[in-house]
Amino acid sequence: MTSAPTERAAPPPGAPAPGRRPSRIPALLRGRLSPQTLMVGAAIVIVGYIAVVPLGYLLHDTFIDSDGVGISFDAFARAYGGNAQAGTMLGNSLVFAFGSALLSLVVGTALAYVLVRTDTPFKGLFFAASMVPLIVPGILYATSWIFLGDPDSGLINSLFFKPLFGSSPIDVYSVPGMIWVQGLHHAPVAFLLMVSAFRAMDPSLEESAAMSGAGTWTVLRRITVPLLRPATISVALLMFVQSLESFEVPALLGLQNGTYVFTSRIYFVLRAYPIDYGAAGAYATGLLLIAAVGVLFTQWLQRSSRNYQTVTGKAFRPRPVDLGRAKPWVGAGVLLYFGITVVLPVAVLFYASLLKFYTAPSSKTWSSMSFDNYARVFEMPQALNALKNSVIVGVGAATAVMLLTSVVSWVVLRTKARGRQILDVLAFTPIVIPGLVLGLALSFVYLRMPLPIYGTLLILLISYCTRYLPYGMRYSTSAMSQMSPELEESAHVSGASWFQTFRRVLLPLMSSGVLAGWVYILVVSFRELSSTILLYSPGTEVMSVLMWEQFENGQFTTLAALGVLMVLLLCVLVAGAYRVGARFGLQDD
């Protein structure tokens, strides 16, 4: 007798058919295509692209022969071989970079010590003395010192040295003059960095040495300076690289008497006809090599930095050093520094902006002053267009960089992904790429790509994002490292996705550092010239390029008026951003 077949229950909807193994591919795809994976992957690709691709094109076009089949050193032979000026250019570059870095470091460190560790008067001036030179673009700062230190018409020579001594010893167009201008312009950066180092250092060792009978100078020489060694080396490297890549000061001051450095030589080669891109790439490669050697040398010097770490979790508050009878002299020095770095440059710019032609003060000069240059600036159609372009590129770069570095810093600090150290290195790589080299590399990329990018604002945006990526990374990593991972874990336990945690937990908690980085990138993008001068085209000029064109055309008084308006605009922008940032704790950074 046969039994009736048993009926099987129908499988539920969506279940795999009987006898077939369930496929894991959709689940894997869903895991790999999550918002977290997509966003992190996009950040890694973007960082790798903007940090590696321009340098790859630069090296390719420099070392590959015209046929594109083999390695050639013809570009280096044209740039350096048989050229007596190559050695002089190299010497000028190193002397200028070392001298400027040393002046910035000495001045910035001395001011930081006076502010943090002494009872000096006029402490309120330190903020203005540090912020105003940072706001003033390099082209304006160099122009103001032309008005002050020109051998023939400079105010210092005309009003002081010529009447008293009958000569003009101040020559701002010499290498020492270039070092003076560059060093003073970058001293506020060294000051701000060294202030942080002094405030983070435990002063108990200094106080112990003082209680043991050591004098102030002995404590400085044997305790304070060694403890500051890691910070001093880092600041010295930053000052050296920034001076090495400086374009405005060598171009405005050095070219007046034929003093070339790497950046001005690259610009000169690209302005000649026919353009020798290979020789320009050879100069850029040499400049990049010097910067890389400087970074490696700094890392070697910092090999024993842990021996000087004194920051602990214990709260401390340094006791100010009593200056005693030296207090009036220190106060006078503070006033003198403020006058030289802030009052004189800004005042001479305003003075020149009221003249039709720049000349030394006289009764005839005072009677001919007017605001015609300001009216001319407001009537310039390219001025409004340059301001609009600067705002678009500055806001876009600041926003893109801070969002990108927020994700990258999370990958570096919060994950154990393989290669995260490489990602960190890539994010900091552009800091050793001089701005003019970056502009040249980007021109190599987008002149050969079939993309309508070269000659548009987009290439300026890419340039600024690349140039300021390391600075955004510094702000983001600092903010991320101060937050405990427990906050993210609590959000995940509560059911929040990674994107929700990032948007509603991490970004609000990082808002202080992110906003500080956003403000910094926005301000410095307004004054950026070196990476822009090779990439702009008619209609895409920004404010720094417009001022450069005014200088090249000899419109010095119009340039002064334009500069005064730009400085006022940036001061208002910084003040407004600071007030807004105070709501997010920006004042505590």
Coordinates of C-alpha atoms in Angstrom, one line a residue:
M1 CA 0.0 0.0 0.0
T2 CA 1.4 3.3 -1.0
S3 CA 1.3 6.3 1.3
A4 CA 0.1 9.7 0.1
P5 CA 2.8 12.3 -0.4
T6 CA 3.2 14.7 2.4
E7 CA 2.6 18.4 1.6
R8 CA 5.5 20.8 2.4
A9 CA 4.8 24.2 3.7
A10 CA 5.5 27.0 1.3
P11 CA 8.6 28.9 2.0
P12 CA 8.1 32.4 3.4
P13 CA 8.5 35.3 1.0
G14 CA 12.1 36.2 0.3
A15 CA 13.4 32.9 1.5
P16 CA 15.9 30.9 -0.7
A17 CA 14.5 28.1 -2.7
P18 CA 14.7 24.6 -1.3
G19 CA 18.0 22.9 -1.9
R20 CA 19.8 26.1 -2.7
R21 CA 22.4 27.7 -0.3
P22 CA 21.6 31.3 0.7
S23 CA 23.9 33.8 -1.0
R24 CA 26.1 36.0 1.1
I25 CA 26.9 38.4 -1.7
P26 CA 24.1 40.9 -1.1
A27 CA 24.9 41.0 2.6
L28 CA 28.6 41.7 1.8
L29 CA 27.6 44.4 -0.6
R30 CA 25.3 46.0 1.9
G31 CA 28.2 46.0 4.4
R32 CA 30.7 47.4 2.0
L33 CA 28.4 50.0 0.6
S34 CA 27.4 51.4 3.9
P35 CA 27.5 55.2 4.4
Q36 CA 30.5 54.9 6.6
T37 CA 32.4 52.9 4.0
L38 CA 31.5 55.1 1.2
M39 CA 32.4 58.3 3.0
V40 CA 35.6 57.0 4.4
G41 CA 36.6 55.5 1.0
A42 CA 35.8 58.8 -0.8
A43 CA 37.9 60.7 1.7
I44 CA 40.9 58.3 1.2
V45 CA 40.6 58.6 -2.6
I46 CA 40.4 62.4 -2.5
V47 CA 43.4 62.8 -0.1
G48 CA 45.5 60.4 -2.2
Y49 CA 44.5 62.2 -5.4
I50 CA 45.2 65.7 -4.4
A51 CA 48.4 64.8 -2.6
V52 CA 50.0 62.4 -5.1
V53 CA 48.7 63.1 -8.6
P54 CA 50.1 66.7 -9.0
L55 CA 53.5 65.6 -7.8
G56 CA 53.4 62.6 -10.1
Y57 CA 52.7 64.8 -13.2
L58 CA 55.4 67.3 -12.1
L59 CA 58.0 64.6 -11.8
H60 CA 56.9 62.9 -15.1
D61 CA 57.1 66.1 -17.1
T62 CA 60.5 66.9 -15.5
F63 CA 62.3 63.6 -15.9
I64 CA 60.6 62.0 -19.0
D65 CA 62.0 63.1 -22.4
S66 CA 60.0 64.8 -25.1
D67 CA 59.2 61.4 -26.8
G68 CA 57.8 60.1 -23.5
V69 CA 59.7 56.9 -23.6
G70 CA 62.7 57.3 -21.4
I71 CA 64.2 59.1 -18.4
S72 CA 66.1 62.3 -19.3
F73 CA 67.9 64.9 -17.3
D74 CA 67.9 67.5 -20.1
A75 CA 65.6 69.8 -18.0
F76 CA 68.1 69.9 -15.2
A77 CA 70.9 70.6 -17.6
R78 CA 69.0 73.5 -19.0
A79 CA 68.2 74.8 -15.5
Y80 CA 71.4 74.3 -13.6
G81 CA 74.1 73.3 -16.1
G82 CA 76.3 76.0 -17.5
N83 CA 74.4 78.6 -15.6
A84 CA 76.5 80.7 -13.2
Q85 CA 73.4 82.1 -11.6
A86 CA 72.2 78.7 -10.4
G87 CA 74.7 78.5 -7.6
T88 CA 74.0 82.1 -6.6
M89 CA 70.3 81.4 -6.6
L90 CA 70.8 78.3 -4.4
G91 CA 72.9 80.3 -2.0
N92 CA 70.3 83.2 -1.9
S93 CA 67.5 80.7 -1.3
L94 CA 69.2 79.1 1.7
V95 CA 70.5 82.3 3.2
F96 CA 67.0 83.9 2.8
A97 CA 65.2 80.9 4.3
F98 CA 67.6 80.3 7.2
G99 CA 67.8 84.0 8.0
S100 CA 64.1 84.6 7.9
A101 CA 63.4 81.5 10.0
L102 CA 65.9 82.4 12.6
L103 CA 64.6 86.0 12.9
S104 CA 61.0 84.7 13.2
L105 CA 61.9 82.1 15.8
V106 CA 64.0 84.4 18.0
V107 CA 61.4 87.2 17.9
G108 CA 58.4 84.9 18.4
T109 CA 60.0 82.9 21.2
A110 CA 61.1 86.1 23.1
L111 CA 57.7 87.6 22.8
A112 CA 56.0 84.3 23.9
Y113 CA 58.2 84.1 27.0
V114 CA 57.6 87.7 27.9
L115 CA 53.8 87.3 27.6
V116 CA 53.5 83.9 29.4
R117 CA 56.2 84.0 32.0
T118 CA 56.7 87.6 33.0
D119 CA 54.6 90.5 34.5
T120 CA 55.2 92.6 31.4
P121 CA 53.0 95.6 30.8
F122 CA 50.9 96.1 27.6
K123 CA 49.8 92.5 27.4
G124 CA 46.8 93.6 25.5
L125 CA 49.0 94.6 22.5
F126 CA 50.2 91.1 22.0
F127 CA 47.0 90.0 20.4
A128 CA 46.9 92.8 17.9
A129 CA 50.7 92.4 17.2
S130 CA 50.1 88.8 16.4
M131 CA 46.8 89.0 14.4
V132 CA 47.4 92.1 12.2
P133 CA 50.5 90.8 10.4
L134 CA 48.8 87.5 9.8
I135 CA 45.8 89.3 8.2
V136 CA 48.0 91.6 6.1
P137 CA 48.8 89.7 2.8
G138 CA 52.5 89.2 2.0
I139 CA 52.3 91.4 -1.1
L140 CA 50.9 94.3 1.0
Y141 CA 53.5 93.8 3.8
A142 CA 56.3 93.8 1.2
T143 CA 54.8 96.9 -0.5
S144 CA 54.6 98.8 2.8
W145 CA 58.3 98.1 3.5
I146 CA 59.1 99.4 0.0
F147 CA 57.4 102.6 1.0
L148 CA 59.5 102.6 4.2
G149 CA 62.9 101.2 3.2
D150 CA 63.4 102.3 -0.5
P151 CA 66.9 103.8 -0.8
D152 CA 65.6 106.8 -2.7
S153 CA 62.0 107.5 -1.5
G154 CA 61.6 105.4 1.6
L155 CA 60.3 107.3 4.6
I156 CA 63.0 105.9 7.0
N157 CA 65.8 107.2 4.8
S158 CA 64.1 110.4 3.7
L159 CA 63.0 111.5 7.2
F160 CA 65.8 110.2 9.3
F161 CA 69.1 109.1 7.8
K162 CA 69.4 111.6 4.9
P163 CA 68.8 114.7 7.0
L164 CA 71.1 113.5 9.8
F165 CA 73.9 111.6 7.9
G166 CA 73.4 112.5 4.3
S167 CA 73.1 108.8 3.2
S168 CA 70.6 106.1 2.8
P169 CA 71.9 102.9 4.5
I170 CA 68.5 101.2 4.5
D171 CA 68.1 99.1 1.4
V172 CA 65.0 96.9 1.5
Y173 CA 65.9 95.4 -1.9
S174 CA 69.0 93.5 -0.5
V175 CA 69.0 90.0 0.9
P176 CA 69.2 91.4 4.5
G177 CA 66.2 93.6 3.7
M178 CA 64.3 90.5 2.3
I179 CA 65.1 88.6 5.5
W180 CA 63.9 91.5 7.7
V181 CA 60.6 91.8 5.9
Q182 CA 60.0 88.0 5.7
G183 CA 61.1 87.4 9.3
L184 CA 58.8 90.1 10.7
H185 CA 55.9 89.0 8.7
H186 CA 56.2 85.4 10.0
A187 CA 57.2 86.2 13.6
P188 CA 53.5 86.2 14.7
V189 CA 53.1 82.6 13.6
A190 CA 56.2 81.6 15.6
F191 CA 54.8 83.7 18.5
L192 CA 51.4 81.9 18.6
L193 CA 53.0 78.5 18.4
M194 CA 55.5 79.2 21.1
V195 CA 52.8 80.6 23.4
S196 CA 51.1 77.3 23.2
A197 CA 54.4 75.5 24.0
F198 CA 55.1 77.7 27.0
R199 CA 51.5 77.3 28.4
A200 CA 51.7 73.5 28.0
M201 CA 55.1 73.2 29.8
D202 CA 55.2 72.4 33.5
P203 CA 57.1 75.3 35.1
S204 CA 57.9 73.4 38.3
L205 CA 61.5 72.6 37.0
E206 CA 62.2 76.2 36.4
E207 CA 60.8 77.2 39.8
S208 CA 62.9 74.5 41.5
A209 CA 66.1 75.8 39.8
A210 CA 65.2 79.3 40.8
M211 CA 64.7 78.2 44.4
S212 CA 68.1 76.5 44.3
G213 CA 69.8 79.8 43.6
A214 CA 70.0 79.8 39.8
G215 CA 69.6 83.2 38.1
T216 CA 67.0 84.1 35.4
W217 CA 69.5 83.7 32.6
T218 CA 70.8 80.4 34.0
V219 CA 67.3 79.0 34.2
L220 CA 66.6 80.1 30.7
R221 CA 69.7 78.6 29.3
R222 CA 69.8 75.3 31.2
I223 CA 66.1 74.6 31.9
T224 CA 63.7 76.5 29.7
V225 CA 65.4 76.3 26.3
P226 CA 66.1 72.5 26.5
L227 CA 62.5 71.8 27.6
L228 CA 61.3 73.7 24.6
R229 CA 63.5 71.8 22.2
P230 CA 60.7 69.8 20.4
A231 CA 58.5 72.8 20.0
T232 CA 61.4 75.0 18.9
I233 CA 62.5 72.5 16.2
S234 CA 58.9 72.2 14.9
V235 CA 58.5 75.9 14.7
A236 CA 61.9 76.4 13.1
L237 CA 61.0 73.9 10.4
L238 CA 57.7 75.6 9.7
M239 CA 59.4 79.0 9.4
F240 CA 62.1 77.6 7.1
V241 CA 59.6 75.9 4.8
Q242 CA 57.4 79.0 4.7
S243 CA 60.3 81.2 3.9
L244 CA 61.7 78.8 1.3
E245 CA 58.3 78.8 -0.5
S246 CA 57.7 82.6 -0.1
F247 CA 57.0 84.3 -3.4
E248 CA 55.8 87.8 -2.6
V249 CA 58.9 89.1 -0.8
P250 CA 61.5 87.7 -3.3
A251 CA 59.4 88.8 -6.2
L252 CA 58.7 92.3 -5.0
L253 CA 62.1 93.0 -3.3
G254 CA 64.6 90.6 -4.8
L255 CA 63.8 91.1 -8.5
Q256 CA 64.4 94.9 -8.2
N257 CA 68.2 94.3 -8.2
G258 CA 68.4 90.8 -9.8
T259 CA 68.4 88.7 -6.6
Y260 CA 66.8 85.4 -7.4
V261 CA 65.6 82.6 -5.2
F262 CA 63.9 79.4 -6.4
T263 CA 60.4 80.8 -6.4
S264 CA 61.2 84.0 -8.3
R265 CA 63.4 82.0 -10.8
I266 CA 60.4 79.6 -11.5
Y267 CA 58.2 82.6 -12.1
F268 CA 60.7 84.2 -14.4
V269 CA 61.1 81.1 -16.5
L270 CA 57.4 80.7 -16.9
R271 CA 57.1 84.3 -18.0
A272 CA 59.7 84.0 -20.7
Y273 CA 59.0 83.0 -24.2
P274 CA 59.0 80.2 -25.2
I275 CA 58.0 78.7 -21.9
D276 CA 60.4 76.0 -20.7
Y277 CA 58.2 73.8 -18.6
G278 CA 60.9 71.3 -18.1
A279 CA 63.4 73.8 -16.6
A280 CA 60.6 75.2 -14.4
G281 CA 59.9 71.6 -13.2
A282 CA 63.6 71.1 -12.5
Y283 CA 63.7 74.3 -10.4
A284 CA 60.5 73.1 -8.6
T285 CA 62.0 69.7 -8.0
G286 CA 65.1 71.2 -6.5
L287 CA 63.0 73.4 -4.2
L288 CA 60.9 70.4 -3.2
L289 CA 64.0 68.4 -2.4
I290 CA 65.4 71.0 -0.1
A291 CA 62.1 71.2 1.8
A292 CA 62.0 67.4 2.1
V293 CA 65.6 67.3 3.4
G294 CA 64.6 70.0 5.9
V295 CA 61.7 67.8 7.2
L296 CA 64.0 64.7 7.4
F297 CA 66.6 66.7 9.3
T298 CA 64.0 67.9 11.7
Q299 CA 62.8 64.4 12.4
W300 CA 66.4 63.4 13.1
L301 CA 66.8 66.2 15.6
Q302 CA 63.5 65.2 17.3
R303 CA 64.6 61.6 17.8
S304 CA 65.1 62.3 21.5
S305 CA 62.1 64.5 22.0
R306 CA 60.5 62.2 24.6
N307 CA 63.4 63.1 26.9
Y308 CA 61.9 66.6 27.1
Q309 CA 58.2 65.9 27.6
T310 CA 57.0 67.6 30.7
V311 CA 53.3 67.9 30.1
T312 CA 51.3 65.9 32.6
G313 CA 47.7 65.6 33.7
K314 CA 48.4 67.6 36.8
A315 CA 47.1 71.1 36.7
F316 CA 49.7 73.9 37.1
R317 CA 49.8 77.6 36.8
P318 CA 53.2 79.3 36.3
R319 CA 54.2 82.1 38.6
P320 CA 55.1 85.2 36.6
V321 CA 58.7 86.3 36.7
D322 CA 59.1 89.7 38.4
L323 CA 60.9 91.9 35.9
G324 CA 61.7 94.5 38.5
R325 CA 63.7 97.5 37.2
A326 CA 63.7 95.9 33.7
K327 CA 59.9 96.2 33.5
P328 CA 59.9 99.7 31.8
W329 CA 62.5 98.6 29.3
V330 CA 60.6 95.5 28.4
G331 CA 57.4 97.5 28.1
A332 CA 59.2 99.9 25.8
G333 CA 60.4 96.9 23.7
V334 CA 56.9 95.7 23.4
L335 CA 55.7 99.1 22.2
L336 CA 58.6 99.3 19.8
Y337 CA 57.8 95.9 18.3
F338 CA 54.2 96.8 18.0
G339 CA 55.1 100.1 16.2
I340 CA 57.5 98.4 13.8
T341 CA 55.4 95.4 12.8
V342 CA 51.9 96.9 13.0
V343 CA 51.7 100.7 13.2
L344 CA 54.4 101.6 10.6
P345 CA 53.3 99.2 7.8
V346 CA 49.6 99.9 8.1
A347 CA 50.1 103.7 8.6
V348 CA 52.4 104.0 5.5
L349 CA 49.8 102.0 3.4
F350 CA 47.1 104.4 4.5
Y351 CA 49.4 107.4 3.8
A352 CA 50.2 106.1 0.3
S353 CA 46.6 105.5 -0.5
L354 CA 45.8 109.2 -0.1
L355 CA 48.4 110.3 -2.7
K356 CA 48.3 110.4 -6.4
F357 CA 52.0 109.5 -6.7
Y358 CA 54.0 108.2 -3.8
T359 CA 56.5 110.6 -2.4
A360 CA 58.0 111.5 1.0
P361 CA 55.9 113.8 3.2
S362 CA 56.1 117.5 2.6
S363 CA 53.8 120.5 2.8
K364 CA 52.9 120.0 -0.9
T365 CA 52.2 116.4 -0.3
W366 CA 49.9 117.0 2.7
S367 CA 47.9 119.6 0.7
S368 CA 47.4 117.1 -2.2
M369 CA 46.0 114.2 -0.2
S370 CA 42.5 112.9 -1.2
F371 CA 40.4 109.8 -1.3
D372 CA 40.5 109.5 -5.1
N373 CA 42.2 106.2 -5.0
Y374 CA 39.4 104.7 -2.9
A375 CA 36.9 106.0 -5.3
R376 CA 38.9 104.5 -8.2
V377 CA 38.9 101.1 -6.4
F378 CA 35.1 101.2 -6.0
E379 CA 34.8 102.0 -9.7
M380 CA 37.0 99.1 -10.8
P381 CA 34.7 96.3 -12.2
Q382 CA 37.4 93.7 -11.6
A383 CA 37.6 94.6 -7.9
L384 CA 34.1 93.4 -7.2
N385 CA 34.6 90.3 -9.3
A386 CA 37.9 89.6 -7.5
L387 CA 36.2 90.0 -4.1
K388 CA 33.4 87.6 -5.2
N389 CA 35.9 85.0 -6.5
S390 CA 37.9 85.3 -3.2
V391 CA 34.8 84.7 -1.1
I392 CA 33.6 81.7 -3.3
V393 CA 37.0 80.0 -3.3
G394 CA 37.8 80.8 0.3
V395 CA 34.5 79.6 1.8
G396 CA 34.5 76.6 -0.5
A397 CA 38.1 75.6 0.4
A398 CA 37.6 76.1 4.1
T399 CA 34.4 74.1 4.1
A400 CA 35.7 71.2 2.0
V401 CA 39.0 70.9 3.9
M402 CA 37.4 70.9 7.3
L403 CA 34.8 68.3 6.3
L404 CA 37.4 66.1 4.6
T405 CA 39.9 66.3 7.4
S406 CA 37.2 65.5 10.0
V407 CA 36.6 62.2 8.3
V408 CA 40.3 61.5 7.8
S409 CA 41.1 62.3 11.4
W410 CA 38.4 59.8 12.5
V411 CA 40.0 57.1 10.3
V412 CA 43.5 57.8 11.7
L413 CA 42.5 58.1 15.4
R414 CA 39.5 55.9 15.8
T415 CA 40.1 52.9 13.6
K416 CA 42.7 50.2 13.3
A417 CA 42.5 50.1 9.5
R418 CA 45.7 49.1 7.7
G419 CA 47.5 51.9 6.1
R420 CA 46.0 54.6 8.3
Q421 CA 49.5 55.9 9.0
I422 CA 50.0 56.3 5.3
L423 CA 46.8 58.2 5.0
D424 CA 48.1 60.5 7.8
V425 CA 51.3 61.0 6.0
L426 CA 49.5 61.8 2.7
A427 CA 47.3 64.4 4.4
F428 CA 50.4 66.2 5.7
T429 CA 52.5 65.9 2.5
P430 CA 51.3 69.2 1.0
I431 CA 53.0 71.1 3.8
V432 CA 56.4 70.6 2.2
I433 CA 55.1 71.5 -1.3
P434 CA 55.8 75.2 -1.9
G435 CA 52.8 77.1 -3.2
L436 CA 54.5 78.0 -6.6
V437 CA 55.5 74.3 -7.0
L438 CA 51.9 73.3 -6.3
G439 CA 50.6 75.7 -8.9
L440 CA 53.0 74.5 -11.5
A441 CA 52.2 70.8 -10.7
L442 CA 48.4 71.5 -11.0
S443 CA 49.0 73.3 -14.4
F444 CA 50.8 70.2 -15.6
V445 CA 47.8 68.0 -14.6
Y446 CA 44.9 70.0 -16.0
L447 CA 46.6 71.3 -19.1
R448 CA 46.8 67.6 -20.2
M449 CA 43.5 66.3 -18.9
P450 CA 40.5 66.6 -21.1
L451 CA 38.5 68.2 -18.4
P452 CA 37.3 71.9 -18.5
I453 CA 39.0 72.8 -15.2
Y454 CA 42.1 74.9 -16.1
G455 CA 41.2 78.5 -16.2
T456 CA 38.2 78.2 -14.0
L457 CA 37.6 78.8 -10.3
L458 CA 37.5 75.1 -9.7
I459 CA 41.3 74.7 -10.2
L460 CA 41.8 77.5 -7.7
L461 CA 39.5 75.6 -5.3
I462 CA 41.5 72.4 -5.8
S463 CA 44.8 74.3 -5.3
Y464 CA 43.6 75.9 -2.0
C465 CA 42.2 72.5 -0.7
T466 CA 45.5 70.9 -1.4
R467 CA 47.6 73.7 0.1
Y468 CA 45.6 74.0 3.3
L469 CA 44.9 70.3 3.8
P470 CA 47.7 69.8 6.4
Y471 CA 46.5 72.8 8.5
G472 CA 42.9 71.5 8.5
M473 CA 44.2 68.1 9.5
R474 CA 46.0 69.7 12.5
Y475 CA 42.8 71.4 13.7
S476 CA 40.7 68.3 13.2
T477 CA 43.1 65.8 14.8
S478 CA 43.5 68.1 17.8
A479 CA 39.8 68.3 18.3
M480 CA 39.2 64.6 17.7
S481 CA 42.0 63.5 20.1
Q482 CA 40.4 65.5 23.0
M483 CA 37.1 63.5 22.7
S484 CA 36.6 60.1 24.4
P485 CA 35.5 57.2 22.2
E486 CA 32.9 56.4 24.8
L487 CA 30.6 59.0 23.4
E488 CA 30.5 57.3 20.0
E489 CA 30.1 53.9 21.6
S490 CA 27.1 55.2 23.6
A491 CA 25.5 56.5 20.4
H492 CA 26.1 53.1 18.6
V493 CA 24.6 51.2 21.5
S494 CA 21.5 53.5 21.3
G495 CA 21.0 52.4 17.7
A496 CA 22.5 55.4 15.9
S497 CA 24.2 54.7 12.6
W498 CA 27.8 55.8 11.9
F499 CA 26.6 58.7 9.8
Q500 CA 24.2 59.8 12.5
T501 CA 26.9 59.5 15.1
F502 CA 29.3 61.5 13.0
R503 CA 26.8 64.2 12.2
R504 CA 25.0 64.6 15.5
V505 CA 27.8 63.6 18.0
L506 CA 31.3 64.0 16.6
L507 CA 30.9 67.2 14.5
P508 CA 29.1 69.2 17.3
L509 CA 31.7 68.2 19.8
M510 CA 34.5 69.0 17.3
S511 CA 32.9 72.4 16.4
S512 CA 35.4 74.4 18.3
G513 CA 38.4 73.0 16.4
V514 CA 36.6 72.8 13.1
L515 CA 35.4 76.4 13.3
A516 CA 38.9 77.6 14.3
G517 CA 40.3 75.8 11.3
W518 CA 37.6 77.1 9.0
V519 CA 38.3 80.7 10.0
Y520 CA 42.1 80.2 9.6
I521 CA 41.8 78.7 6.1
L522 CA 39.3 81.4 5.0
V523 CA 41.6 84.2 6.1
V524 CA 44.8 82.8 4.6
S525 CA 43.0 82.0 1.4
F526 CA 42.3 85.7 0.9
R527 CA 46.0 86.4 1.0
E528 CA 47.3 83.4 -1.0
L529 CA 49.2 84.4 -4.1
S530 CA 52.0 81.9 -4.8
S531 CA 49.8 78.9 -5.7
T532 CA 47.4 81.2 -7.6
I533 CA 49.7 83.3 -9.8
L534 CA 50.2 80.4 -12.3
L535 CA 46.6 79.2 -12.3
Y536 CA 44.3 82.2 -12.7
S537 CA 42.9 83.4 -16.0
P538 CA 41.1 86.6 -17.0
G539 CA 37.8 86.7 -15.1
T540 CA 39.0 84.3 -12.3
E541 CA 41.3 86.8 -10.5
V542 CA 41.1 86.8 -6.8
M543 CA 42.0 89.7 -4.5
S544 CA 45.7 88.8 -4.2
V545 CA 46.1 88.5 -7.9
L546 CA 44.4 91.9 -8.4
M547 CA 46.9 93.5 -6.1
W548 CA 49.8 91.8 -7.9
E549 CA 48.5 93.2 -11.2
Q550 CA 48.3 96.7 -9.7
F551 CA 52.0 96.3 -8.5
E552 CA 53.1 95.1 -11.9
N553 CA 51.4 98.1 -13.6
G554 CA 53.0 100.6 -11.2
Q555 CA 49.7 101.6 -9.6
F556 CA 51.2 101.7 -6.1
T557 CA 48.8 104.2 -4.6
T558 CA 45.8 102.3 -5.9
L559 CA 47.3 99.1 -4.6
A560 CA 47.7 100.8 -1.2
A561 CA 44.0 101.8 -1.2
L562 CA 42.9 98.3 -2.2
G563 CA 45.1 96.9 0.5
V564 CA 43.7 99.1 3.2
L565 CA 40.2 98.1 2.3
M566 CA 41.1 94.4 2.2
V567 CA 42.8 94.6 5.6
L568 CA 39.7 96.3 7.1
L569 CA 37.5 93.6 5.5
L570 CA 39.6 90.8 6.9
C571 CA 39.6 92.4 10.4
V572 CA 35.8 92.6 10.4
L573 CA 35.6 89.0 9.1
V574 CA 38.0 87.7 11.9
A575 CA 36.2 89.7 14.6
G576 CA 32.8 88.5 13.5
A577 CA 34.0 84.9 13.2
Y578 CA 35.6 85.1 16.7
R579 CA 32.3 86.4 18.2
V580 CA 30.4 83.6 16.5
G581 CA 33.0 81.1 17.5
A582 CA 32.8 82.2 21.1
R583 CA 29.4 80.5 21.4
F584 CA 31.2 77.2 20.5
G585 CA 34.1 77.6 22.8
L586 CA 36.5 79.0 20.2
Q587 CA 38.1 81.3 22.7
D588 CA 39.4 78.4 24.6
D589 CA 41.4 76.9 21.8

